[in-house]
Amino acid sequence: MGRRRHQLPGLRRRSRTAEVSPSVPAGKPVIAIDGPAGAGKSTLAASLASHLGLERLDTGSMYRAVAYAALRDGVDPGDASTVTELAHRVGIQVGPAVHVDGVDVTGELRGPAVTRVVSEVAANPGVRRELVRRQREWVAAHGGGVIEGRDIGTVVLPDADLKVYVTASEAERARRRAVEAEATAHGHDAVAVASDLARRDRLDSTRDSSPLAVAEGAVVVDSTNRSVEEIVEEVLKRL
C-alpha cells in the first residue's frame, strides 16, 4: 500500500513549490503525517514518536484550541478577522494534554460543539498563517519530530525527511470516530458521525487555504484492517 504514490479521489496533489519551503532543521528527522479525520494519523504519529524517541505535535489540536477559544469567548467562528485576532493572542500548549490560556481543555476539544466549527476555523487563512508559524517554530525549537495534521507535508514542512499520507475507508473512519466519542463520554450517533466526516472531508479538501491533499513524494498508507505495528514497520523502512 505504502509504495503507491497515487492521487486519491477528490484530492489535489500539491507541489512543494506551491508555498515557501522552510529549511528542515538538522539533527533529528522531521516526519510529516497528513490525512483525513479518523484515518489513524494520531495513532501512527504516537507510535512513530515513541519508537524513534521523538517529540510529537498534533496540529489538529491547535485548530481545535482556537475553535474552543472562539466558542468560549462568544465569537462567531465565521467572523474571519475576529477569529484571526483571537488566534494571534490565545495561548496554546499541545502535549499529552492541551491547554488554552493555561486551562486544561483536553476533554472538551473532541466534543460536538468544537467539532462542528473546527473546519470553518481551520479554513480561515489568517488562522492558518498564525498556526503554521507556530508549528514551524515548534519544529525548529525541537530540532525535528513527528508532526501530524492536514497540510504538514504540503505547506508546513514540504521538505520533511519523510512525508506520509494516511487514509482509510469511510466506514472504518466513521467507526473509529464513534468509538472515540464514546470513550470521551460525548454522545454519538453512527449516521451523524458518518455524515459529519463526509462534511469535514468536503470542507477540508476544497478550502482555498491549504486544502487537504497528498504531498509530493508522500508515502500513501491505507490503514483499513491493518495493525499499527504493521504500518509503523512499513513507514520506518522509508526513513
Coordinates of C-alpha atoms in Angstrom, one line a residue:
M1 CA 0.0 0.0 0.0
G2 CA 2.6 2.5 1.1
R3 CA 4.7 2.2 -2.1
R4 CA 1.9 3.6 -4.3
R5 CA 2.0 7.3 -4.7
H6 CA -1.3 7.7 -6.4
Q7 CA -3.6 10.7 -6.1
L8 CA -6.7 9.9 -4.0
P9 CA -10.1 10.7 -5.5
G10 CA -11.2 14.3 -4.8
L11 CA -7.8 15.4 -3.5
R12 CA -5.3 17.6 -5.3
R13 CA -1.6 16.7 -5.2
R14 CA 0.4 19.8 -4.2
S15 CA 3.9 20.7 -5.3
R16 CA 6.4 21.8 -2.7
T17 CA 6.9 24.9 -4.8
A18 CA 3.3 26.0 -4.1
E19 CA 4.4 27.6 -0.8
V20 CA 7.6 29.0 0.6
S21 CA 9.7 26.0 1.8
P22 CA 11.3 26.4 5.2
S23 CA 14.6 24.7 5.8
V24 CA 14.3 21.4 7.7
P25 CA 16.3 21.6 11.0
A26 CA 19.5 19.5 11.1
G27 CA 19.7 16.6 13.6
K28 CA 16.5 14.6 14.4
P29 CA 14.3 13.5 11.5
V30 CA 11.3 15.5 10.6
I31 CA 8.3 13.3 9.8
A32 CA 5.1 14.8 8.4
I33 CA 1.9 12.9 8.7
D34 CA -1.3 14.0 6.9
G35 CA -4.7 12.6 6.2
P36 CA -8.4 13.0 6.8
A37 CA -10.2 12.6 10.2
G38 CA -10.3 9.1 11.6
A39 CA -7.6 7.8 9.2
G40 CA -5.3 6.9 12.1
K41 CA -2.8 9.8 12.0
S42 CA -2.6 10.2 15.7
T43 CA -2.1 6.5 16.4
L44 CA 0.6 6.3 13.8
A45 CA 2.3 9.6 15.0
A46 CA 2.3 8.5 18.6
S47 CA 3.8 5.1 17.8
L48 CA 6.5 6.5 15.5
A49 CA 7.4 9.2 18.0
S50 CA 7.7 6.6 20.8
H51 CA 9.7 4.2 18.6
L52 CA 12.1 6.9 17.5
G53 CA 12.3 8.8 20.7
L54 CA 10.9 12.0 19.1
E55 CA 8.6 14.7 20.3
R56 CA 5.2 14.8 18.6
L57 CA 2.9 17.7 17.6
D58 CA -0.8 17.3 16.9
T59 CA -1.6 20.4 14.8
G60 CA -5.3 19.5 14.6
S61 CA -5.5 20.1 18.4
M62 CA -4.1 23.6 17.7
Y63 CA -7.0 24.4 15.4
R64 CA -9.5 22.9 17.8
A65 CA -8.0 25.1 20.5
V66 CA -8.7 28.2 18.5
A67 CA -12.2 26.9 17.8
Y68 CA -12.7 26.3 21.5
A69 CA -11.5 29.8 22.4
A70 CA -13.9 31.3 19.9
L71 CA -16.9 29.5 21.4
R72 CA -15.7 30.3 24.9
D73 CA -15.5 34.0 24.1
G74 CA -18.8 34.1 22.2
V75 CA -17.0 34.8 18.9
D76 CA -18.7 33.8 15.6
P77 CA -16.4 31.2 14.1
G78 CA -17.3 32.7 10.7
D79 CA -16.0 36.1 11.7
A80 CA -12.7 35.8 9.9
S81 CA -11.0 38.9 11.2
T82 CA -12.0 38.5 14.8
V83 CA -11.1 34.8 14.9
T84 CA -7.7 35.7 13.3
E85 CA -7.1 38.2 16.1
L86 CA -8.0 35.6 18.6
A87 CA -5.6 33.1 17.1
H88 CA -2.8 35.6 17.5
R89 CA -3.3 36.2 21.2
V90 CA -4.6 32.9 22.5
G91 CA -2.1 30.8 24.5
I92 CA -1.9 27.2 23.2
Q93 CA 0.1 24.3 24.7
V94 CA -0.2 20.9 23.0
G95 CA 1.2 17.8 24.5
P96 CA -0.4 14.8 26.3
A97 CA -2.9 17.4 27.4
V98 CA -4.0 20.6 25.6
H99 CA -4.1 23.9 27.5
V100 CA -5.8 27.0 26.2
D101 CA -4.7 30.1 28.1
G102 CA -3.4 27.9 30.9
V103 CA -6.6 25.8 31.3
D104 CA -6.7 22.1 30.5
V105 CA -9.4 21.7 27.8
T106 CA -8.3 18.3 26.6
G107 CA -11.7 16.7 27.3
E108 CA -13.7 19.4 25.5
L109 CA -11.7 19.7 22.3
R110 CA -13.3 16.5 20.8
G111 CA -16.8 17.4 21.8
P112 CA -19.6 18.0 19.3
A113 CA -19.6 21.8 19.7
V114 CA -15.9 22.2 18.7
T115 CA -16.1 19.5 16.1
R116 CA -19.0 21.4 14.3
V117 CA -17.0 24.5 13.8
V118 CA -13.3 23.5 13.6
S119 CA -13.3 23.0 9.8
E120 CA -14.6 26.6 9.4
V121 CA -12.0 27.9 11.8
A122 CA -9.2 25.9 10.0
A123 CA -10.3 27.3 6.6
N124 CA -9.6 30.8 7.8
P125 CA -6.3 31.9 6.0
G126 CA -5.3 34.3 8.9
V127 CA -5.7 31.5 11.5
R128 CA -3.7 29.1 9.3
R129 CA -0.8 31.6 8.8
E130 CA -0.5 32.1 12.5
L131 CA -0.6 28.5 13.4
V132 CA 1.7 27.4 10.6
R133 CA 4.2 30.0 12.0
R134 CA 3.9 28.4 15.5
Q135 CA 4.2 24.9 14.1
R136 CA 7.4 25.8 12.2
E137 CA 8.8 27.4 15.4
W138 CA 8.0 24.2 17.3
V139 CA 9.9 22.1 14.9
A140 CA 12.9 24.5 15.0
A141 CA 12.9 24.5 18.8
H142 CA 12.7 20.7 19.0
G143 CA 15.2 20.1 16.2
G144 CA 12.8 17.7 14.5
G145 CA 9.9 15.5 15.5
V146 CA 6.7 13.9 14.3
I147 CA 4.1 16.4 13.1
E148 CA 0.6 15.4 12.2
G149 CA -2.2 17.4 10.5
R150 CA -3.8 18.2 7.2
D151 CA -1.2 20.3 5.5
I152 CA 2.1 19.3 7.1
G153 CA 3.7 17.8 4.0
T154 CA 2.2 20.2 1.5
V155 CA 2.6 23.6 3.3
V156 CA 4.1 23.5 6.8
L157 CA 7.1 21.3 6.2
P158 CA 7.3 20.4 2.5
D159 CA 11.0 19.4 2.9
A160 CA 10.4 17.0 5.7
D161 CA 12.6 13.9 5.7
L162 CA 9.6 11.7 5.4
K163 CA 6.0 12.5 4.3
V164 CA 3.2 10.1 5.0
Y165 CA -0.5 10.4 3.9
V166 CA -2.7 8.1 5.9
T167 CA -6.2 7.2 4.8
A168 CA -8.9 4.5 5.5
S169 CA -12.3 3.6 4.2
E170 CA -15.2 5.9 5.1
A171 CA -16.9 3.1 7.1
E172 CA -13.7 2.5 9.1
R173 CA -13.1 6.2 9.8
A174 CA -16.7 6.6 11.0
R175 CA -16.4 3.6 13.3
R176 CA -13.2 5.0 14.8
R177 CA -14.7 8.4 15.4
A178 CA -17.8 6.8 17.1
V179 CA -15.5 4.7 19.4
E180 CA -13.6 7.9 20.2
A181 CA -16.7 9.8 21.0
E182 CA -17.9 7.0 23.3
A183 CA -14.5 6.8 25.0
T184 CA -14.6 10.6 25.7
A185 CA -18.1 10.5 27.1
H186 CA -19.5 12.5 24.2
G187 CA -22.8 11.4 22.8
H188 CA -22.7 10.0 19.2
D189 CA -24.9 8.5 16.5
A190 CA -23.3 6.3 13.8
V191 CA -25.2 8.0 11.0
A192 CA -24.4 11.5 12.3
V193 CA -20.8 10.6 12.7
A194 CA -20.5 9.4 9.1
S195 CA -22.3 12.5 7.8
D196 CA -20.0 14.8 9.8
L197 CA -16.9 13.1 8.4
A198 CA -18.2 13.5 4.9
R199 CA -18.9 17.2 5.6
R200 CA -15.4 17.7 7.0
D201 CA -13.7 15.8 4.1
R202 CA -15.5 18.1 1.7
L203 CA -14.6 21.3 3.5
D204 CA -11.0 20.3 4.2
S205 CA -10.3 19.2 0.6
T206 CA -12.0 22.1 -1.1
R207 CA -11.0 25.1 1.0
D208 CA -8.9 27.8 -0.7
S209 CA -6.3 27.9 2.0
S210 CA -4.0 24.8 2.4
P211 CA -6.6 22.2 1.3
L212 CA -6.2 18.6 2.4
A213 CA -4.0 17.0 -0.2
V214 CA -1.4 14.3 -0.9
A215 CA 2.0 15.9 -0.7
E216 CA 4.5 15.5 -3.5
G217 CA 6.7 12.4 -2.7
A218 CA 4.4 11.2 0.2
V219 CA 4.0 7.6 1.1
V220 CA 0.3 6.8 0.9
V221 CA -0.8 4.3 3.5
D222 CA -4.3 2.8 3.8
S223 CA -4.8 1.8 7.5
T224 CA -8.1 -0.1 7.0
N225 CA -7.9 -3.5 8.6
R226 CA -4.2 -3.1 9.4
S227 CA -2.4 -3.1 12.7
V228 CA -0.4 -0.1 13.8
E229 CA 2.6 -2.3 14.2
E230 CA 2.4 -3.3 10.6
I231 CA 2.1 0.3 9.4
V232 CA 4.9 1.5 11.6
E233 CA 7.2 -1.2 10.2
E234 CA 6.3 -0.1 6.7
V235 CA 6.9 3.6 7.4
L236 CA 10.2 3.0 9.2
K237 CA 11.6 1.3 6.1
R238 CA 11.2 4.7 4.3
L239 CA 13.5 6.6 6.7

